[in-house]
CSV table of C-alpha atoms and ligand atoms in Angstrom, one decimal:
chain,number,residue,atom,x,y,z
A,1,MET,CA,3.4,-8.8,7.0
A,2,ARG,CA,1.7,-6.6,9.6
A,3,VAL,CA,4.0,-3.7,10.4
A,4,ILE,CA,3.3,-2.3,13.9
A,5,ALA,CA,5.0,0.8,15.2
A,6,ILE,CA,5.1,1.3,19.0
A,7,ALA,CA,5.3,5.0,19.6
A,8,ASN,CA,4.9,7.6,22.2
A,9,GLN,CA,7.0,10.8,22.6
A,10,LYS,CA,7.0,10.3,26.3
A,11,GLY,CA,9.8,8.2,27.7
A,12,GLY,CA,9.3,5.4,30.3
A,13,CYS,CA,5.7,4.6,29.3
A,14,GLY,CA,6.5,1.0,28.3
A,15,LYS,CA,7.3,1.2,24.6
A,16,THR,CA,10.4,-1.0,24.7
A,17,THR,CA,8.9,-3.4,27.3
A,18,THR,CA,5.9,-3.8,25.0
A,19,ALA,CA,8.0,-4.1,21.8
A,20,VAL,CA,10.2,-6.9,23.3
A,21,ASN,CA,7.5,-8.9,25.2
A,22,LEU,CA,4.8,-8.6,22.5
A,23,SER,CA,7.4,-9.8,20.0
A,24,ALA,CA,8.2,-12.8,22.2
A,25,ALA,CA,4.5,-13.5,22.8
A,26,LEU,CA,3.6,-13.4,19.1
A,27,SER,CA,6.5,-15.7,18.3
A,28,SER,CA,5.5,-18.1,21.0
A,29,ASN,CA,2.1,-18.2,19.2
A,30,GLY,CA,3.9,-19.5,16.0
A,31,ARG,CA,4.2,-16.1,14.3
A,32,LYS,CA,7.5,-15.1,12.7
A,33,VAL,CA,8.5,-11.8,14.2
A,34,LEU,CA,11.1,-9.1,13.4
A,35,LEU,CA,11.6,-6.5,16.0
A,36,ILE,CA,13.3,-3.3,14.8
A,37,ASP,CA,15.0,-1.4,17.5
A,38,PHE,CA,14.6,2.1,16.2
A,39,ASP,CA,15.7,4.0,19.3
A,40,PRO,CA,19.3,5.2,19.3
A,41,GLN,CA,19.4,4.4,23.0
A,42,ALA,CA,19.2,0.7,22.0
A,43,HIS,CA,17.3,-0.4,25.0
A,44,ALA,CA,15.6,-3.3,23.2
A,45,THR,CA,18.9,-4.5,21.8
A,46,ALA,CA,20.5,-4.3,25.3
A,47,GLY,CA,17.4,-5.7,27.0
A,48,LEU,CA,17.7,-8.9,24.8
A,49,ASN,CA,21.4,-9.1,25.4
A,50,VAL,CA,22.2,-8.7,21.7
A,51,GLN,CA,25.6,-7.5,20.7
A,52,SER,CA,26.3,-6.8,17.1
A,53,LYS,CA,28.8,-4.8,15.1
A,54,THR,CA,26.2,-3.7,12.6
A,55,SER,CA,22.8,-2.1,13.2
A,56,ILE,CA,19.7,-0.7,11.5
A,57,TYR,CA,21.8,2.5,11.1
A,58,ASP,CA,24.0,0.7,8.6
A,59,CYS,CA,20.9,-0.2,6.4
A,60,LEU,CA,19.5,3.3,6.4
A,61,SER,CA,22.4,5.7,6.3
A,62,LYS,CA,24.2,6.5,3.1
A,63,LEU,CA,27.2,7.7,5.2
A,64,SER,CA,27.7,4.4,7.1
A,65,THR,CA,31.2,2.9,6.6
A,66,GLN,CA,29.7,-0.6,6.8
A,67,LYS,CA,26.7,-0.1,4.6
A,68,SER,CA,24.6,-3.3,4.9
A,69,ASP,CA,21.5,-5.0,3.6
A,70,ILE,CA,18.8,-5.4,6.3
A,71,ARG,CA,19.1,-9.2,6.0
A,72,ASP,CA,22.7,-9.0,7.0
A,73,ILE,CA,22.2,-7.0,10.2
A,74,ILE,CA,19.4,-9.2,11.6
A,75,VAL,CA,20.2,-11.2,14.7
A,76,ASN,CA,18.2,-14.3,15.9
A,77,VAL,CA,16.9,-14.0,19.4
A,78,ASP,CA,14.7,-17.0,19.9
A,79,SER,CA,12.8,-19.4,17.7
A,80,ASN,CA,10.6,-17.2,15.3
A,81,PHE,CA,12.0,-14.1,16.9
A,82,ASP,CA,14.7,-11.9,15.2
A,83,ILE,CA,15.9,-8.4,15.9
A,84,ALA,CA,17.3,-5.6,13.8
A,85,PRO,CA,19.6,-4.0,16.5
A,86,SER,CA,20.1,-0.3,17.1
A,87,HIS,CA,23.2,1.7,17.7
A,88,ILE,CA,23.8,5.2,19.1
A,89,MET,CA,24.9,6.2,15.6
A,90,LEU,CA,21.2,6.1,14.6
A,91,SER,CA,20.8,9.5,16.3
A,92,THR,CA,22.9,11.0,13.5
A,93,LEU,CA,20.4,9.8,10.9
A,94,GLU,CA,18.0,12.5,11.9
A,95,GLN,CA,20.5,15.2,10.7
A,96,GLU,CA,21.5,13.2,7.6
A,97,LEU,CA,17.9,12.8,6.5
A,98,ALA,CA,17.0,16.4,7.1
A,99,GLY,CA,18.0,17.5,3.6
A,100,GLU,CA,16.5,14.6,1.7
A,101,ILE,CA,13.2,14.7,-0.2
A,102,SER,CA,11.7,11.3,0.7
A,103,ARG,CA,13.1,11.4,4.2
A,104,GLU,CA,10.0,10.0,5.8
A,105,SER,CA,10.0,6.8,3.8
A,106,ARG,CA,13.5,5.5,4.2
A,107,LEU,CA,12.5,2.7,6.6
A,108,GLN,CA,9.4,1.9,4.5
A,109,GLU,CA,11.6,1.4,1.4
A,110,THR,CA,14.0,-0.8,3.3
A,111,LEU,CA,11.1,-3.0,4.6
A,112,SER,CA,9.4,-3.3,1.3
A,113,SER,CA,12.1,-5.8,0.2
A,114,PHE,CA,11.0,-8.6,2.5
A,115,THR,CA,7.3,-8.5,3.1
A,116,ASN,CA,6.9,-12.3,2.9
A,117,GLU,CA,9.6,-13.3,5.3
A,118,TYR,CA,7.9,-12.3,8.6
A,119,ASP,CA,4.3,-12.4,9.8
A,120,TYR,CA,4.9,-9.3,12.0
A,121,CYS,CA,7.4,-6.5,12.1
A,122,LEU,CA,7.4,-4.5,15.3
A,123,ILE,CA,9.2,-1.1,15.5
A,124,ASP,CA,10.3,0.2,18.9
A,125,CYS,CA,10.4,4.1,18.5
A,126,PRO,CA,12.5,6.6,20.4
A,127,PRO,CA,10.8,8.9,22.9
A,128,ASN,CA,10.2,11.9,20.6
A,129,LEU,CA,8.3,12.8,17.5
A,130,GLY,CA,11.3,13.3,15.3
A,131,ILE,CA,12.1,11.9,11.8
A,132,LEU,CA,12.8,8.4,13.2
A,133,THR,CA,9.3,8.1,14.7
A,134,VAL,CA,7.7,9.6,11.6
A,135,ASN,CA,9.7,7.0,9.5
A,136,ALA,CA,8.3,4.2,11.7
A,137,ILE,CA,4.7,5.4,11.4
A,138,CYS,CA,5.1,5.8,7.6
A,139,ALA,CA,6.3,2.2,7.4
A,140,ALA,CA,3.5,0.8,9.6
A,141,GLN,CA,-0.2,0.0,9.0
A,142,GLU,CA,-0.8,0.0,12.7
A,143,VAL,CA,0.5,2.0,15.7
A,144,ILE,CA,0.4,0.9,19.3
A,145,LEU,CA,0.4,3.8,21.7
A,146,PRO,CA,1.5,2.6,25.2
A,147,ALA,CA,0.4,4.9,27.9
A,148,GLU,CA,0.7,4.9,31.6
A,149,PRO,CA,-2.5,6.1,33.3
A,150,SER,CA,-1.6,9.7,34.1
A,151,ARG,CA,-3.0,13.1,33.2
A,152,PHE,CA,0.0,14.1,31.1
A,153,SER,CA,0.1,10.9,29.1
A,154,VAL,CA,-3.5,11.5,27.9
A,155,ASP,CA,-2.6,15.0,26.6
A,156,GLY,CA,0.5,13.7,24.8
A,157,LEU,CA,-1.5,11.0,23.1
A,158,SER,CA,-3.8,13.5,21.4
A,159,ARG,CA,-0.7,15.2,19.8
A,160,LEU,CA,0.6,11.9,18.6
A,161,ILE,CA,-2.8,10.9,17.2
A,162,ASP,CA,-2.9,14.2,15.3
A,163,ILE,CA,0.5,13.4,13.7
A,164,ILE,CA,-0.7,9.9,12.8
A,165,ALA,CA,-3.8,11.5,11.1
A,166,LEU,CA,-1.5,13.9,9.2
A,167,ILE,CA,0.8,11.1,8.0
A,168,LYS,CA,-2.3,9.0,7.0
A,169,GLU,CA,-3.5,11.9,4.8
A,170,ARG,CA,-0.1,12.4,3.3
A,171,LEU,CA,0.3,8.7,2.5
A,172,SER,CA,-3.4,8.4,1.5
A,173,ARG,CA,-3.7,4.9,3.1
A,174,GLN,CA,-4.9,3.4,6.3
A,175,VAL,CA,-2.8,3.7,9.4
A,176,SER,CA,-4.8,2.7,12.5
A,177,TYR,CA,-3.8,3.3,16.1
A,178,ARG,CA,-4.7,1.8,19.4
A,179,VAL,CA,-3.9,2.9,22.9
A,180,LEU,CA,-2.4,0.3,25.3
A,181,VAL,CA,-2.7,1.0,29.0
A,182,THR,CA,0.6,0.0,30.6
A,183,ILE,CA,2.2,0.1,34.1
A,184,PHE,CA,-1.3,-0.1,35.6
A,185,ASP,CA,-1.3,-0.2,39.3
A,186,SER,CA,-4.5,-1.7,40.5
A,187,ARG,CA,-3.8,-0.6,44.1
A,188,LEU,CA,-4.4,3.1,43.1
A,189,LYS,CA,-7.9,4.5,42.9
A,190,PHE,CA,-6.4,7.3,40.7
A,191,ALA,CA,-5.3,4.7,38.1
A,192,PHE,CA,-8.9,3.5,37.7
A,193,LYS,CA,-10.2,7.1,37.4
A,194,ILE,CA,-7.7,7.8,34.5
A,195,LEU,CA,-8.5,4.4,32.9
A,196,ALA,CA,-12.2,5.3,32.8
A,197,GLU,CA,-11.3,8.7,31.2
A,198,MET,CA,-9.1,7.0,28.6
A,199,ARG,CA,-11.9,4.5,27.8
A,200,ASN,CA,-14.3,7.4,27.4
A,201,LYS,CA,-11.9,9.4,25.2
A,202,PHE,CA,-10.4,6.6,23.0
A,203,SER,CA,-13.2,4.0,23.2
A,204,ARG,CA,-12.8,1.7,20.3
A,205,ASN,CA,-9.2,2.7,19.7
A,206,MET,CA,-8.1,1.0,22.9
A,207,PHE,CA,-6.9,-2.6,23.6
A,208,SER,CA,-9.0,-4.5,26.1
A,209,THR,CA,-5.8,-6.0,27.5
A,210,ILE,CA,-4.2,-3.9,30.2
A,211,ILE,CA,-0.5,-4.3,31.2
A,212,HIS,CA,-0.3,-4.3,35.0
A,213,VAL,CA,2.7,-3.3,37.0
A,214,ASN,CA,4.9,-6.3,37.4
A,215,VAL,CA,8.4,-6.4,38.8
A,216,LYS,CA,9.2,-9.5,36.6
A,217,LEU,CA,9.1,-7.2,33.6
A,218,LYS,CA,12.0,-5.1,35.0
A,219,GLU,CA,13.9,-8.2,36.2
A,220,SER,CA,13.6,-10.0,32.8
A,221,GLN,CA,15.0,-6.8,31.1
A,222,SER,CA,18.1,-6.9,33.4
A,223,SER,CA,18.5,-10.6,32.7
A,224,GLY,CA,18.6,-10.0,28.9
A,225,VAL,CA,15.5,-12.1,28.1
A,226,SER,CA,11.8,-11.6,27.5
A,227,VAL,CA,9.4,-12.0,30.4
A,228,LEU,CA,8.0,-15.1,28.8
A,229,ALA,CA,11.5,-16.7,28.9
A,230,TYR,CA,12.1,-15.3,32.4
A,231,ASP,CA,8.9,-16.3,34.1
A,232,LYS,CA,6.1,-17.5,32.0
A,233,TYR,CA,3.7,-17.7,34.9
A,234,SER,CA,4.2,-14.1,35.9
A,235,ARG,CA,1.5,-11.4,35.5
A,236,GLY,CA,3.7,-9.6,33.0
A,237,ALA,CA,4.0,-12.7,30.8
A,238,LYS,CA,0.2,-13.3,31.0
A,239,ASP,CA,-0.6,-9.7,30.1
A,240,TYR,CA,1.6,-9.7,27.0
A,241,TYR,CA,0.4,-13.1,26.0
A,242,SER,CA,-3.2,-11.8,26.2
A,243,LEU,CA,-2.2,-8.7,24.1
A,244,ALA,CA,-0.7,-11.0,21.5
A,245,LYS,CA,-3.9,-13.0,21.4
A,246,GLU,CA,-5.9,-9.8,20.9
A,247,ILE,CA,-3.7,-8.8,18.0
A,248,ILE,CA,-3.8,-12.3,16.4
A,249,LYS,CA,-7.6,-12.3,16.7
A,250,GLN,CA,-7.6,-9.4,14.2
A,251,GLU,CA,-5.9,-11.6,11.6
A,252,LYS,CA,-9.1,-13.7,11.6
A,253,GLU,CA,-11.4,-10.7,11.6
A,254,ALA,CA,-9.5,-9.2,8.7
A,255,ALA,CA,-9.5,-12.3,6.5
A,256,PRO,CA,-13.3,-12.9,6.1
A,257,LEU,CA,-13.7,-9.1,5.6
A,258,GLN,CA,-11.3,-9.1,2.7
A,259,ASP,CA,-13.1,-12.1,1.2
A,260,LYS,CA,-16.4,-10.4,1.6
A,261,MET,CA,-15.0,-7.2,0.0
A,262,ARG,CA,-13.7,-9.3,-3.0
A,263,GLU,CA,-17.1,-10.9,-3.4
A,264,LEU,CA,-18.9,-7.6,-3.3
A,265,VAL,CA,-16.6,-6.0,-5.9
A,266,LYS,CA,-17.1,-9.0,-8.1
A,267,LYS,CA,-20.8,-8.8,-7.8
A,268,HIS,CA,-21.3,-5.1,-8.2
A,269,LEU,CA,-18.5,-4.2,-10.6
A,270,PRO,CA,-19.4,-5.7,-13.9
A,271,ARG,CA,-16.5,-7.1,-15.8
A,272,LEU,CA,-15.1,-4.9,-18.5
A,273,THR,CA,-14.4,-6.3,-21.9
A,274,ASP,CA,-11.5,-5.2,-24.1
A,275,VAL,CA,-12.9,-4.0,-27.4
A,276,THR,CA,-10.9,-2.9,-30.4
A,277,LEU,CA,-12.6,-0.9,-33.2
A,278,LYS,CA,-10.8,-0.8,-36.5
A,279,VAL,CA,-11.6,0.9,-39.8
A,280,ASP,CA,-9.6,1.2,-43.1
A,281,LEU,CA,-9.5,4.8,-44.1
A,282,PRO,CA,-6.3,5.5,-46.1
A,283,GLY,CA,-5.9,9.2,-46.8
A,284,ALA,CA,-7.9,10.3,-43.7
A,285,LYS,CA,-6.2,13.0,-41.5
A,286,ASP,CA,-8.3,12.8,-38.3
A,287,VAL,CA,-10.5,9.9,-37.2
A,288,PHE,CA,-12.6,9.8,-34.0
A,289,VAL,CA,-15.1,7.4,-32.6
A,290,ALA,CA,-18.1,8.8,-30.9
A,291,GLY,CA,-20.9,6.8,-29.3
A,292,ASP,CA,-23.0,6.0,-26.2
A,293,PHE,CA,-19.9,4.9,-24.4
A,294,ASN,CA,-18.2,8.3,-24.5
A,295,GLY,CA,-21.1,10.7,-24.6
A,296,TRP,CA,-20.8,11.1,-28.4
A,297,ARG,CA,-17.7,13.2,-28.0
A,298,ALA,CA,-15.3,13.6,-30.9
A,299,ASP,CA,-12.3,15.1,-29.2
A,300,ALA,CA,-8.8,14.1,-28.0
A,301,THR,CA,-10.2,11.5,-25.7
A,302,SER,CA,-11.8,9.6,-28.6
A,303,ALA,CA,-9.1,10.0,-31.3
A,304,MET,CA,-8.2,6.8,-33.2
A,305,ALA,CA,-4.7,5.9,-33.9
A,306,ASN,CA,-3.4,5.5,-37.5
A,307,SER,CA,-1.0,2.7,-38.3
A,308,ASN,CA,1.1,3.4,-41.4
A,309,ASN,CA,-1.2,1.6,-43.9
A,310,GLY,CA,-4.3,3.7,-43.1
A,311,THR,CA,-5.9,1.4,-40.6
A,312,TRP,CA,-7.3,3.4,-37.8
A,313,SER,CA,-8.0,1.7,-34.5
A,314,VAL,CA,-9.0,2.4,-30.9
A,315,ARG,CA,-9.1,0.2,-27.8
A,316,MET,CA,-11.8,0.6,-25.1
A,317,LYS,CA,-12.9,-1.2,-22.0
A,318,LEU,CA,-16.7,-1.6,-22.0
A,319,LYS,CA,-19.3,-3.0,-19.6
A,320,PRO,CA,-21.8,-5.6,-21.1
A,321,GLY,CA,-24.6,-3.9,-23.0
A,322,GLN,CA,-25.5,-2.5,-26.4
A,323,TYR,CA,-23.9,0.6,-27.8
A,324,ARG,CA,-24.5,2.9,-30.8
A,325,TYR,CA,-21.5,4.6,-32.4
A,326,ARG,CA,-20.2,6.4,-35.5
A,327,PHE,CA,-16.8,7.5,-36.8
A,328,VAL,CA,-16.0,11.1,-37.4
A,329,VAL,CA,-13.6,11.3,-40.4
A,330,ASP,CA,-12.0,14.7,-41.0
A,331,GLY,CA,-15.1,16.3,-39.6
A,332,LYS,CA,-17.6,14.0,-41.4
A,333,TRP,CA,-19.8,11.5,-39.5
A,334,ILE,CA,-20.0,8.0,-41.1
A,335,SER,CA,-21.2,4.6,-39.9
A,336,ASP,CA,-18.7,1.8,-39.4
A,337,PRO,CA,-18.2,0.4,-43.0
A,338,GLY,CA,-17.1,-2.9,-41.5
A,339,ASN,CA,-20.1,-3.4,-39.3
A,340,PRO,CA,-23.4,-4.5,-41.0
A,341,THR,CA,-25.5,-4.1,-37.8
A,342,THR,CA,-27.0,-0.6,-37.9
A,343,GLU,CA,-30.0,1.3,-36.6
A,344,ILE,CA,-31.5,4.5,-38.0
A,345,ASN,CA,-31.0,7.6,-35.8
A,346,PRO,CA,-33.2,10.8,-35.4
A,347,TYR,CA,-31.2,12.5,-38.2
A,348,GLY,CA,-32.2,9.8,-40.7
A,349,GLU,CA,-28.6,8.4,-40.7
A,350,TYR,CA,-27.3,5.1,-39.6
A,351,ASP,CA,-25.6,4.4,-36.3
A,352,SER,CA,-23.5,1.3,-36.0
A,353,LEU,CA,-24.4,-1.2,-33.2
A,354,LEU,CA,-22.0,-3.0,-30.9
A,355,THR,CA,-23.2,-5.6,-28.4
A,356,ILE,CA,-21.0,-6.8,-25.5
A,357,ALA,CA,-22.3,-10.0,-23.9
A,358,PRO,CA,-21.9,-10.4,-20.2
A,359,SER,CA,-18.8,-12.6,-19.6
A,360,ALA,CA,-18.9,-15.7,-17.5
B,1,ADP,N1,4.3,-3.1,33.4
B,1,ADP,C1,5.4,-2.7,34.0
B,1,ADP,N2,5.7,-3.0,35.3
B,1,ADP,C2,6.8,-2.7,35.9
B,1,ADP,N3,7.8,-2.0,35.3
B,1,ADP,C3,7.6,-1.6,34.0
B,1,ADP,C4,6.4,-2.0,33.3
B,1,ADP,N4,6.6,-1.5,32.0
B,1,ADP,C5,7.7,-0.9,31.9
B,1,ADP,N5,8.4,-1.0,33.1
B,1,ADP,C6,9.7,-0.4,33.4
B,1,ADP,O1,9.6,1.0,33.2
B,1,ADP,C7,10.8,1.5,32.7
B,1,ADP,C8,10.5,2.2,31.3
B,1,ADP,O2,9.9,1.2,30.4
B,1,ADP,P1,10.3,1.2,28.9
B,1,ADP,O3,9.6,0.1,28.3
B,1,ADP,O4,11.8,1.2,28.7
B,1,ADP,O5,9.7,2.6,28.4
B,1,ADP,P2,10.0,3.4,27.1
B,1,ADP,O6,10.6,2.5,26.1
B,1,ADP,O7,8.7,3.9,26.7
B,1,ADP,O8,10.9,4.5,27.4
B,1,ADP,C9,11.7,0.2,32.5
B,1,ADP,O9,12.6,0.2,33.5
B,1,ADP,C10,10.8,-0.9,32.5
B,1,ADP,O10,11.4,-2.1,33.0
B,2,MG,MG1,12.3,2.6,25.0
């Protein structure tokens, strides 16, 4: 499941419009989509004409009087398209979470229970950088940053990108972001100028698709449906369809890359073989194994375990190859009494030899 947060601290830049219509466009391409309305203002919920007694608040809050499992609050919107509705009560979650230790990961924990049920999970964020937006970014692998071409939006984006970088560092995993130009008015010279600046600044982290100004996007919202259901030939529908195609294309790009990585790992990382060395030494107090595989160290890292009857053993994972080793029994070096294959060493003593054949 690709989890994509749609975030920007600025209001009115097209987050909700993108969340709703991209969900519809992905689902019309046969992808199963869950849209999480994570804004207490519940614009996506209202914009899809969804009325529900329970909301995402009831899954995340411990104080909810109707505590629910996420599966129980999901409402079906269209074929392949479900929504987890929001409610104004979600605004109180901020305060509730303030005193909790893993407050950033509440949504991520909730989502981890059904990674196989949807192809995409889109999260519509509120217009601020509070704990709800941070929860959404923590739950996501990708963030879409919708931005209207204006000077202020470019400045705001940089702050948001810094926060994504911080979260990425904290989670120590990939969270990628891409800027989506929205509400683009091609009649304005100024819009083209800002677009060029954005392309220059964000280059590869920008979608090729641009969402143009289109009144059908507003009209569809008041009618309680997506623009695809409202007027599929409109510019708005075409733009969001094209965005969905751009996102879907990445599925194909990611898959061969993963296969290639797997192949490379297989080729370059030799298989490790499980090896157990055993020696019968009843009465010994301390037994270590020292050899080529551990830099001939006889310390805590190479201590052998004693089972009650005086059989000492150690398990190791070794690459194919030949190894020399000896046991150190109560401070005295001996060769392995159970291994007839030995080789004389520079001290005139015998090292035991162990050969690990390359596995198939
Ligand atoms: N491409 C567009 N063309 C015309 N109106 C748009 C477009 N995108 C958004 N809008 C309108 O702008 C307003 C704010 O958009 P919205 O998606 O709710 O922003 P946000 O969720 O970021 O606050 C809404 O009334 C919406 O219908
Ligand atoms: Mg919104």
